[in-house]
mmCIF file of C-alpha atoms in Angstrom:
data_model
loop_
_atom_site.group_PDB
_atom_site.id
_atom_site.type_symbol
_atom_site.label_atom_id
_atom_site.label_comp_id
_atom_site.label_asym_id
_atom_site.label_seq_id
_atom_site.Cartn_x
_atom_site.Cartn_y
_atom_site.Cartn_z
ATOM 1 C CA HIS A 1 -3.454 13.123 -13.534
ATOM 2 C CA VAL A 2 -1.691 11.816 -10.317
ATOM 3 C CA GLN A 3 2.001 10.284 -10.949
ATOM 4 C CA LEU A 4 2.603 7.768 -8.035
ATOM 5 C CA VAL A 5 6.666 6.436 -7.927
ATOM 6 C CA GLU A 6 7.312 3.622 -5.349
ATOM 7 C CA SER A 7 10.460 2.818 -4.304
ATOM 8 C CA GLY A 8 12.197 0.673 -1.486
ATOM 9 C CA GLY A 9 11.806 -2.780 -2.916
ATOM 10 C CA GLY A 10 14.758 -5.333 -2.650
ATOM 11 C CA SER A 11 15.701 -9.154 -1.762
ATOM 12 C CA VAL A 12 15.624 -10.083 1.945
ATOM 13 C CA GLN A 13 15.782 -13.139 3.999
ATOM 14 C CA ALA A 14 13.013 -14.497 5.600
ATOM 15 C CA GLY A 15 12.414 -12.785 8.939
ATOM 16 C CA GLY A 16 13.040 -9.679 8.084
ATOM 17 C CA SER A 17 11.685 -6.069 7.247
ATOM 18 C CA LEU A 18 11.635 -3.655 4.370
ATOM 19 C CA THR A 19 10.086 -0.422 4.500
ATOM 20 C CA LEU A 20 8.279 0.864 1.037
ATOM 21 C CA SER A 21 7.702 4.365 0.066
ATOM 22 C CA CYS A 22 5.657 5.980 -2.383
ATOM 23 C CA VAL A 23 5.706 9.364 -3.802
ATOM 24 C CA ALA A 24 2.779 11.332 -5.055
ATOM 25 C CA SER A 25 3.715 14.165 -7.795
ATOM 26 C CA GLU A 26 0.241 16.168 -6.409
ATOM 27 C CA TYR A 27 -1.417 16.548 -2.867
ATOM 28 C CA THR A 28 -3.202 13.696 -2.337
ATOM 29 C CA ARG A 29 -3.846 13.911 1.573
ATOM 30 C CA ASP A 30 -7.494 14.734 0.943
ATOM 31 C CA TYR A 31 -8.281 11.393 -0.285
ATOM 32 C CA CYS A 32 -7.677 7.706 0.813
ATOM 33 C CA MET A 33 -4.162 5.599 -0.446
ATOM 34 C CA GLY A 34 -3.471 2.080 0.043
ATOM 35 C CA TRP A 35 -0.958 -0.603 -1.068
ATOM 36 C CA PHE A 36 -2.151 -4.146 -2.751
ATOM 37 C CA ARG A 37 0.565 -6.326 -4.065
ATOM 38 C CA GLN A 38 0.905 -9.237 -6.974
ATOM 39 C CA ALA A 39 2.136 -12.406 -7.178
ATOM 40 C CA PRO A 40 3.048 -14.179 -10.309
ATOM 41 C CA GLY A 41 0.122 -16.382 -11.592
ATOM 42 C CA LYS A 42 -2.329 -14.911 -8.764
ATOM 43 C CA GLU A 43 -4.786 -11.818 -8.287
ATOM 44 C CA ARG A 44 -4.095 -8.596 -7.147
ATOM 45 C CA GLU A 45 -4.180 -8.495 -3.274
ATOM 46 C CA TRP A 46 -5.126 -5.546 -1.337
ATOM 47 C CA LEU A 47 -2.652 -4.893 1.892
ATOM 48 C CA ALA A 48 -3.789 -1.602 3.766
ATOM 49 C CA ASP A 49 -5.203 1.648 3.454
ATOM 50 C CA THR A 50 -5.483 4.905 5.054
ATOM 51 C CA ASN A 51 -7.215 8.132 5.232
ATOM 52 C CA SER A 52 -6.691 11.705 5.905
ATOM 53 C CA ASP A 53 -7.706 11.074 9.603
ATOM 54 C CA ASP A 54 -5.466 8.450 9.989
ATOM 55 C CA LYS A 55 -7.412 5.861 10.190
ATOM 56 C CA THR A 56 -6.195 2.664 8.613
ATOM 57 C CA MET A 57 -7.127 -0.823 7.386
ATOM 58 C CA TYR A 58 -5.330 -4.172 7.337
ATOM 59 C CA ALA A 59 -5.993 -7.243 5.291
ATOM 60 C CA ASP A 60 -5.562 -10.348 7.715
ATOM 61 C CA THR A 61 -2.596 -11.528 5.930
ATOM 62 C CA VAL A 62 -0.391 -8.776 6.951
ATOM 63 C CA LYS A 63 -2.382 -7.394 10.175
ATOM 64 C CA GLY A 64 0.409 -7.044 13.097
ATOM 65 C CA ARG A 65 3.137 -7.218 10.659
ATOM 66 C CA PHE A 66 2.644 -4.499 8.168
ATOM 67 C CA THR A 67 1.971 -0.631 9.265
ATOM 68 C CA ILE A 68 0.798 1.976 6.583
ATOM 69 C CA SER A 69 1.300 5.229 7.441
ATOM 70 C CA GLN A 70 2.037 9.087 6.004
ATOM 71 C CA THR A 71 4.352 10.033 8.687
ATOM 72 C CA GLY A 72 7.044 11.674 5.621
ATOM 73 C CA GLY A 73 4.783 13.902 4.403
ATOM 74 C CA PRO A 74 1.187 14.314 2.997
ATOM 75 C CA ASN A 75 2.590 13.275 -0.666
ATOM 76 C CA THR A 76 4.067 10.031 0.821
ATOM 77 C CA LEU A 77 3.225 6.997 1.495
ATOM 78 C CA ASP A 78 5.080 4.191 3.424
ATOM 79 C CA LEU A 79 4.739 0.730 4.279
ATOM 80 C CA GLN A 80 6.624 -0.968 7.233
ATOM 81 C CA MET A 81 6.774 -4.355 6.575
ATOM 82 C CA ASN A 82 8.011 -6.723 9.132
ATOM 83 C CA SER A 83 8.567 -10.704 9.905
ATOM 84 C CA LEU A 84 8.598 -11.046 5.849
ATOM 85 C CA LYS A 85 7.680 -14.573 4.766
ATOM 86 C CA PRO A 86 8.502 -16.243 1.486
ATOM 87 C CA GLU A 87 4.552 -16.420 0.411
ATOM 88 C CA ASP A 88 5.156 -12.030 0.748
ATOM 89 C CA THR A 89 7.060 -12.138 -2.208
ATOM 90 C CA ALA A 90 5.294 -10.016 -4.941
ATOM 91 C CA MET A 91 5.197 -6.811 -6.922
ATOM 92 C CA TYR A 92 3.819 -3.962 -4.362
ATOM 93 C CA TYR A 93 1.715 -1.502 -5.551
ATOM 94 C CA CYS A 94 0.734 2.297 -4.260
ATOM 95 C CA ALA A 95 -2.603 3.107 -4.930
ATOM 96 C CA ALA A 96 -4.596 6.959 -4.468
ATOM 97 C CA GLY A 97 -7.406 8.834 -4.930
ATOM 98 C CA GLY A 98 -9.941 6.771 -3.252
ATOM 99 C CA ILE A 99 -13.041 7.268 -1.493
ATOM 100 C CA TRP A 100 -13.385 6.557 2.206
ATOM 101 C CA TRP A 101 -16.480 4.538 3.298
ATOM 102 C CA GLN A 102 -17.499 1.797 5.314
ATOM 103 C CA GLY A 103 -14.238 1.845 6.959
ATOM 104 C CA ARG A 104 -12.178 1.087 4.037
ATOM 105 C CA CYS A 105 -10.756 2.830 0.376
ATOM 106 C CA HIS A 106 -12.546 2.352 -2.683
ATOM 107 C CA GLU A 107 -12.173 3.760 -5.894
ATOM 108 C CA TYR A 108 -9.052 4.333 -6.248
ATOM 109 C CA LYS A 109 -8.449 6.412 -9.238
ATOM 110 C CA TYR A 110 -4.341 6.262 -9.768
ATOM 111 C CA TRP A 111 -1.867 3.203 -9.405
ATOM 112 C CA GLY A 112 1.594 3.315 -9.168
ATOM 113 C CA GLN A 113 4.407 0.836 -11.248
ATOM 114 C CA GLY A 114 5.127 -1.263 -8.207
ATOM 115 C CA THR A 115 7.959 -2.191 -6.734
ATOM 116 C CA GLN A 116 9.517 -5.767 -6.625
ATOM 117 C CA VAL A 117 9.882 -7.680 -3.268
ATOM 118 C CA THR A 118 11.758 -11.042 -2.565
ATOM 119 C CA VAL A 119 11.408 -12.809 0.174
ATOM 120 C CA SER A 120 13.479 -16.303 0.700
#
């Protein structure tokens, strides 16, 4: 069972930046990975996916502001977040073990516990 641990959350002023990191307990590079978030009272929202060929896909709400990458190594996943807005406030989750098809990652098997991001 793959364990995912997120870090890097915190409080930041609007317009600021944060970088979230996710470390997997096992090699997950053969599968796609992604980031999600969930704000209080709202449904979980998909943000971005990436696969073993470094293909990426972003939700319209974060496209151009957030960047997903695995530059830290095969067991890591980062999310660089720029130009943060108050509406970006949420718990952010890393997910892994998905299957890439039709340009997106699907059927994620593993989820982290989340890291809180607060933008004021």
